[in-house]
mmCIF file of C-alpha atoms and ligand atoms in Angstrom:
data_model
loop_
_atom_site.group_PDB
_atom_site.id
_atom_site.type_symbol
_atom_site.label_atom_id
_atom_site.label_comp_id
_atom_site.label_asym_id
_atom_site.label_seq_id
_atom_site.Cartn_x
_atom_site.Cartn_y
_atom_site.Cartn_z
ATOM 1 C CA MET A 1 6.252 -18.277 7.647
ATOM 2 C CA LYS A 2 8.650 -15.325 7.064
ATOM 3 C CA ILE A 3 7.835 -12.018 5.174
ATOM 4 C CA THR A 4 10.212 -9.523 3.768
ATOM 5 C CA TYR A 5 8.658 -5.944 2.756
ATOM 6 C CA TYR A 6 9.987 -4.431 -0.562
ATOM 7 C CA GLY A 7 7.934 -1.280 -0.277
ATOM 8 C CA HIS A 8 4.446 -0.169 -2.120
ATOM 9 C CA SER A 9 2.571 -3.746 -2.492
ATOM 10 C CA CYS A 10 5.640 -5.794 -2.875
ATOM 11 C CA PHE A 11 6.658 -8.755 -0.281
ATOM 12 C CA LEU A 12 8.580 -11.900 -0.465
ATOM 13 C CA LEU A 13 6.681 -14.612 1.416
ATOM 14 C CA GLU A 14 9.152 -17.714 2.421
ATOM 15 C CA VAL A 15 7.137 -20.552 3.250
ATOM 16 C CA ALA A 16 7.674 -24.306 3.064
ATOM 17 C CA SER A 17 11.201 -23.448 2.063
ATOM 18 C CA LYS A 18 9.883 -21.645 -1.259
ATOM 19 C CA ARG A 19 10.415 -17.829 -1.916
ATOM 20 C CA ILE A 20 7.142 -16.236 -3.351
ATOM 21 C CA LEU A 21 7.588 -12.532 -4.454
ATOM 22 C CA PHE A 22 4.398 -10.525 -4.658
ATOM 23 C CA ASP A 23 4.027 -7.702 -6.902
ATOM 24 C CA PRO A 24 7.632 -6.617 -7.834
ATOM 25 C CA PHE A 25 7.973 -2.727 -8.098
ATOM 26 C CA ILE A 26 11.063 -1.467 -6.616
ATOM 27 C CA THR A 27 13.025 0.378 -9.062
ATOM 28 C CA GLY A 28 10.441 2.982 -9.666
ATOM 29 C CA ASN A 29 9.719 3.399 -6.090
ATOM 30 C CA PRO A 30 11.679 6.189 -4.364
ATOM 31 C CA LEU A 31 10.866 4.758 -1.075
ATOM 32 C CA ALA A 32 12.691 1.737 -1.966
ATOM 33 C CA VAL A 33 16.175 3.190 -3.283
ATOM 34 C CA ASN A 34 17.899 0.834 -0.713
ATOM 35 C CA ILE A 35 16.526 -2.365 -1.890
ATOM 36 C CA LYS A 36 18.525 -3.715 -4.529
ATOM 37 C CA ILE A 37 16.636 -6.178 -6.921
ATOM 38 C CA GLN A 38 19.801 -8.086 -8.001
ATOM 39 C CA SER A 39 19.785 -9.129 -4.223
ATOM 40 C CA ILE A 40 16.222 -10.637 -4.366
ATOM 41 C CA LYS A 41 15.950 -14.423 -4.704
ATOM 42 C CA ALA A 42 12.723 -15.899 -5.890
ATOM 43 C CA ASP A 43 10.936 -19.175 -6.744
ATOM 44 C CA TYR A 44 7.754 -17.653 -7.774
ATOM 45 C CA ILE A 45 6.501 -14.234 -8.895
ATOM 46 C CA LEU A 46 3.032 -13.528 -8.222
ATOM 47 C CA ILE A 47 1.568 -10.307 -10.147
ATOM 48 C CA SER A 48 -2.098 -9.048 -9.276
ATOM 49 C CA HIS A 49 -2.908 -6.921 -12.248
ATOM 50 C CA GLY A 50 -0.848 -4.965 -14.843
ATOM 51 C CA HIS A 51 -0.166 -1.474 -13.390
ATOM 52 C CA GLY A 52 3.572 -0.423 -13.566
ATOM 53 C CA ASP A 53 3.378 0.017 -9.683
ATOM 54 C CA HIS A 54 2.883 -3.826 -9.473
ATOM 55 C CA ILE A 55 4.659 -5.056 -12.539
ATOM 56 C CA GLY A 56 7.759 -2.989 -13.192
ATOM 57 C CA ASP A 57 10.426 -5.165 -11.969
ATOM 58 C CA ALA A 58 8.770 -8.544 -12.813
ATOM 59 C CA VAL A 59 10.551 -9.392 -16.226
ATOM 60 C CA GLU A 60 14.079 -8.213 -14.612
ATOM 61 C CA ILE A 61 13.345 -10.533 -11.597
ATOM 62 C CA ALA A 62 12.102 -13.249 -13.452
ATOM 63 C CA ARG A 63 14.993 -13.018 -15.717
ATOM 64 C CA GLN A 64 17.655 -12.992 -13.027
ATOM 65 C CA THR A 65 16.192 -15.822 -10.604
ATOM 66 C CA ASN A 66 14.175 -18.165 -13.209
ATOM 67 C CA ALA A 67 11.032 -17.881 -11.182
ATOM 68 C CA LEU A 68 7.950 -19.181 -12.213
ATOM 69 C CA VAL A 69 5.654 -16.149 -12.825
ATOM 70 C CA ILE A 70 2.101 -16.951 -12.018
ATOM 71 C CA SER A 71 -0.727 -14.433 -12.991
ATOM 72 C CA ASN A 72 -3.624 -14.068 -15.138
ATOM 73 C CA TYR A 73 -3.564 -15.314 -18.664
ATOM 74 C CA GLU A 74 -2.812 -11.821 -20.566
ATOM 75 C CA ILE A 75 0.024 -10.685 -18.054
ATOM 76 C CA CYS A 76 1.563 -14.182 -18.627
ATOM 77 C CA ASN A 77 1.591 -13.592 -22.299
ATOM 78 C CA TRP A 78 2.815 -10.232 -22.089
ATOM 79 C CA ILE A 79 5.686 -11.558 -19.561
ATOM 80 C CA GLN A 80 6.654 -14.253 -22.099
ATOM 81 C CA ASP A 81 6.689 -11.756 -25.359
ATOM 82 C CA LYS A 82 9.619 -10.236 -22.957
ATOM 83 C CA GLY A 83 11.134 -13.260 -23.136
ATOM 84 C CA ILE A 84 10.471 -14.932 -19.882
ATOM 85 C CA ASN A 85 9.200 -18.746 -20.654
ATOM 86 C CA GLN A 86 8.659 -19.950 -17.212
ATOM 87 C CA ILE A 87 5.101 -18.802 -16.532
ATOM 88 C CA HIS A 88 1.988 -20.194 -15.350
ATOM 89 C CA SER A 89 -1.287 -18.603 -15.971
ATOM 90 C CA MET A 90 -4.716 -18.705 -13.868
ATOM 91 C CA ASN A 91 -7.888 -16.938 -13.595
ATOM 92 C CA ILE A 92 -10.123 -15.869 -10.758
ATOM 93 C CA GLY A 93 -12.058 -18.779 -9.276
ATOM 94 C CA GLY A 94 -9.401 -21.226 -9.981
ATOM 95 C CA HIS A 95 -6.863 -23.008 -7.736
ATOM 96 C CA LYS A 96 -3.623 -24.946 -7.951
ATOM 97 C CA LEU A 97 -1.367 -26.940 -5.840
ATOM 98 C CA PHE A 98 2.059 -25.643 -5.986
ATOM 99 C CA ASP A 99 4.869 -27.170 -3.793
ATOM 100 C CA PHE A 100 4.565 -24.368 -1.407
ATOM 101 C CA GLY A 101 0.664 -24.999 -0.942
ATOM 102 C CA LYS A 102 -2.516 -24.022 -2.493
ATOM 103 C CA LEU A 103 -3.064 -21.301 -4.381
ATOM 104 C CA LYS A 104 -6.301 -19.651 -5.313
ATOM 105 C CA CYS A 105 -7.056 -16.599 -7.530
ATOM 106 C CA VAL A 106 -9.828 -14.529 -6.163
ATOM 107 C CA ASN A 107 -11.613 -11.437 -7.060
ATOM 108 C CA ALA A 108 -10.800 -7.783 -6.804
ATOM 109 C CA ILE A 109 -12.177 -4.706 -7.691
ATOM 110 C CA HIS A 110 -10.154 -2.387 -9.732
ATOM 111 C CA SER A 111 -8.713 -2.170 -13.245
ATOM 112 C CA SER A 112 -5.508 -3.914 -15.278
ATOM 113 C CA SER A 113 -3.961 -2.063 -17.851
ATOM 114 C CA PHE A 114 0.064 -2.322 -18.803
ATOM 115 C CA PRO A 115 1.996 0.533 -18.641
ATOM 116 C CA ASP A 116 1.503 0.843 -22.553
ATOM 117 C CA GLY A 117 -2.108 1.080 -21.822
ATOM 118 C CA SER A 118 -2.965 -2.341 -23.584
ATOM 119 C CA TYR A 119 -5.395 -4.523 -21.744
ATOM 120 C CA GLY A 120 -4.046 -6.585 -18.738
ATOM 121 C CA GLY A 121 -6.901 -8.839 -18.151
ATOM 122 C CA ASN A 122 -8.563 -8.723 -14.689
ATOM 123 C CA PRO A 123 -7.091 -7.763 -11.733
ATOM 124 C CA MET A 124 -7.071 -10.314 -9.041
ATOM 125 C CA GLY A 125 -6.209 -11.115 -5.553
ATOM 126 C CA PHE A 126 -4.628 -14.414 -4.134
ATOM 127 C CA LEU A 127 -5.476 -16.940 -1.263
ATOM 128 C CA LEU A 128 -2.525 -19.033 -0.320
ATOM 129 C CA GLU A 129 -3.319 -22.072 1.850
ATOM 130 C CA THR A 130 0.034 -23.595 3.299
ATOM 131 C CA THR A 131 1.093 -25.908 6.130
ATOM 132 C CA GLU A 132 2.363 -22.827 7.957
ATOM 133 C CA GLY A 133 -0.890 -20.814 7.550
ATOM 134 C CA ASN A 134 -3.611 -19.062 5.238
ATOM 135 C CA LEU A 135 -2.690 -15.661 3.762
ATOM 136 C CA TYR A 136 -4.807 -13.725 1.811
ATOM 137 C CA TYR A 137 -3.294 -10.993 -0.395
ATOM 138 C CA SER A 138 -5.973 -8.707 -1.872
ATOM 139 C CA GLY A 139 -3.922 -6.818 -4.446
ATOM 140 C CA ASP A 140 -5.207 -3.344 -5.436
ATOM 141 C CA THR A 141 -9.122 -3.651 -4.811
ATOM 142 C CA ALA A 142 -12.038 -1.694 -3.493
ATOM 143 C CA LEU A 143 -13.919 -3.196 -0.505
ATOM 144 C CA THR A 144 -16.117 -5.941 -2.025
ATOM 145 C CA TYR A 145 -18.955 -8.293 -0.371
ATOM 146 C CA ASP A 146 -17.060 -11.140 -2.378
ATOM 147 C CA MET A 147 -14.626 -11.021 0.646
ATOM 148 C CA LYS A 148 -17.051 -12.302 2.921
ATOM 149 C CA LEU A 149 -16.595 -15.607 0.672
ATOM 150 C CA ILE A 150 -13.165 -15.985 1.620
ATOM 151 C CA GLY A 151 -13.775 -15.349 5.576
ATOM 152 C CA ASP A 152 -16.768 -17.743 5.497
ATOM 153 C CA TYR A 153 -14.906 -20.637 3.785
ATOM 154 C CA LYS A 154 -11.138 -20.341 5.065
ATOM 155 C CA ARG A 155 -9.541 -19.554 8.286
ATOM 156 C CA ILE A 156 -7.387 -16.247 7.264
ATOM 157 C CA ASP A 157 -4.432 -16.075 9.510
ATOM 158 C CA LEU A 158 -2.605 -12.981 7.820
ATOM 159 C CA CYS A 159 -3.744 -10.749 5.318
ATOM 160 C CA MET A 160 -2.454 -7.945 3.476
ATOM 161 C CA LEU A 161 -4.815 -5.251 2.267
ATOM 162 C CA PRO A 162 -4.289 -1.662 0.553
ATOM 163 C CA ILE A 163 -4.984 1.007 2.885
ATOM 164 C CA GLY A 164 -3.533 4.057 0.653
ATOM 165 C CA ASN A 165 -6.963 5.236 -0.106
ATOM 166 C CA ASN A 166 -7.503 7.235 -3.666
ATOM 167 C CA PHE A 167 -6.708 3.968 -6.137
ATOM 168 C CA THR A 168 -7.534 1.444 -3.624
ATOM 169 C CA MET A 169 -9.383 0.819 -0.288
ATOM 170 C CA GLY A 170 -8.473 3.342 2.522
ATOM 171 C CA ILE A 171 -8.010 2.550 6.030
ATOM 172 C CA ASP A 172 -11.963 2.521 7.062
ATOM 173 C CA ASN A 173 -12.716 0.118 4.066
ATOM 174 C CA ALA A 174 -9.718 -2.046 4.610
ATOM 175 C CA LEU A 175 -11.103 -2.653 8.612
ATOM 176 C CA ILE A 176 -14.349 -3.750 7.105
ATOM 177 C CA ALA A 177 -12.457 -5.916 4.669
ATOM 178 C CA SER A 178 -10.534 -7.483 7.380
ATOM 179 C CA GLU A 179 -13.958 -7.912 9.444
ATOM 180 C CA PHE A 180 -15.419 -9.563 6.134
ATOM 181 C CA VAL A 181 -12.430 -12.303 5.943
ATOM 182 C CA LYS A 182 -12.456 -12.527 9.706
ATOM 183 C CA CYS A 183 -8.549 -11.828 10.312
ATOM 184 C CA ASP A 184 -7.422 -9.951 12.957
ATOM 185 C CA ARG A 185 -3.651 -9.416 11.614
ATOM 186 C CA ILE A 186 -3.367 -7.325 8.913
ATOM 187 C CA ILE A 187 -0.349 -5.889 7.031
ATOM 188 C CA GLY A 188 -0.881 -2.641 5.227
ATOM 189 C CA MET A 189 0.264 -2.260 1.734
ATOM 190 C CA HIS A 190 -0.193 0.458 -1.299
ATOM 191 C CA TYR A 191 0.555 3.737 1.037
ATOM 192 C CA ASP A 192 2.896 6.586 1.183
ATOM 193 C CA THR A 193 4.433 5.762 -1.915
ATOM 194 C CA PHE A 194 3.025 8.593 -3.925
ATOM 195 C CA GLU A 195 1.504 11.970 -2.636
ATOM 196 C CA PRO A 196 -2.233 10.805 -3.268
ATOM 197 C CA ILE A 197 -1.794 7.508 -1.075
ATOM 198 C CA LYS A 198 -0.071 9.265 2.003
ATOM 199 C CA ILE A 199 -1.360 8.283 5.253
ATOM 200 C CA ASP A 200 -1.024 8.854 9.114
ATOM 201 C CA HIS A 201 0.615 5.451 10.459
ATOM 202 C CA ALA A 202 -0.537 6.435 13.929
ATOM 203 C CA GLU A 203 -4.326 7.235 13.100
ATOM 204 C CA ALA A 204 -4.673 3.988 10.966
ATOM 205 C CA LYS A 205 -3.123 1.686 13.723
ATOM 206 C CA ASP A 206 -5.530 3.130 16.378
ATOM 207 C CA LYS A 207 -8.348 2.456 13.968
ATOM 208 C CA PHE A 208 -7.699 -1.158 13.817
ATOM 209 C CA SER A 209 -6.417 -1.607 17.506
ATOM 210 C CA ASN A 210 -9.890 0.224 18.743
ATOM 211 C CA ALA A 211 -11.479 -2.755 16.680
ATOM 212 C CA GLY A 212 -9.498 -5.224 18.314
ATOM 213 C CA LYS A 213 -6.915 -5.916 15.454
ATOM 214 C CA GLU A 214 -3.257 -5.394 14.378
ATOM 215 C CA LEU A 215 -2.356 -3.071 11.693
ATOM 216 C CA ILE A 216 1.406 -4.034 10.882
ATOM 217 C CA LEU A 217 2.961 -1.197 8.842
ATOM 218 C CA MET A 218 6.565 -2.587 8.043
ATOM 219 C CA ASN A 219 9.524 -0.770 7.552
ATOM 220 C CA ILE A 220 10.732 -1.297 3.797
ATOM 221 C CA GLY A 221 13.825 -3.973 3.851
ATOM 222 C CA SER A 222 12.733 -5.545 6.945
ATOM 223 C CA THR A 223 11.443 -9.190 7.821
ATOM 224 C CA MET A 224 9.010 -10.582 10.249
ATOM 225 C CA THR A 225 8.002 -13.984 11.204
ATOM 226 C CA PHE A 226 4.683 -15.207 11.754
HETATM 227 NI NI1 LIG B 301 -3.407 -0.785 -9.861
HETATM 228 MN MN1 LIG B 302 -1.398 -0.253 -7.610
#
């Protein structure tokens, strides 16, 4: 699988010849000024919750790519109200087979309202089982014991976890989360974008490597193959 980082919590996953975009927030991100959303191609857009720093460019990218938007019921309705008809709503605990693999929606401890303050349903994370490996994208979340369920029942090859603290888990709790899901390769997200979530990169990487794990902090615009 190939992963491209577009800043904050936005990644493009290429797996099974499909392109899956997570939590598009690019035009509002001062660190992602060099990314042009017109250049992004996607077959699917997965949205973890309704906050602006996760949903910001979803409508525009869905419109230009015709990608299928997958999220909770409330977010899918909101997207549809903006004129996007290719939607698929799910909720926590449910899974469905897509042509890229099996997608399961899992618990996240956070909140979820839209930029106008209206109700955005429950926040969630995503578990993807594919022929090229299993991936856990936690979304914005606190550390939660529910993560143990994921690690106990699935082999997780790669996980994306927030490490910026303040609004989500910070580095120390993300390290525990990676232990709960039994994954040694972690891509950090939700850090540096805003003042309250700026982190010390060297310190963060050291804490993971001291625990025998690898924390990957991708450059915005870069692509890695796993
Ligand atoms: Ni949030
Ligand atoms: Mn957020």
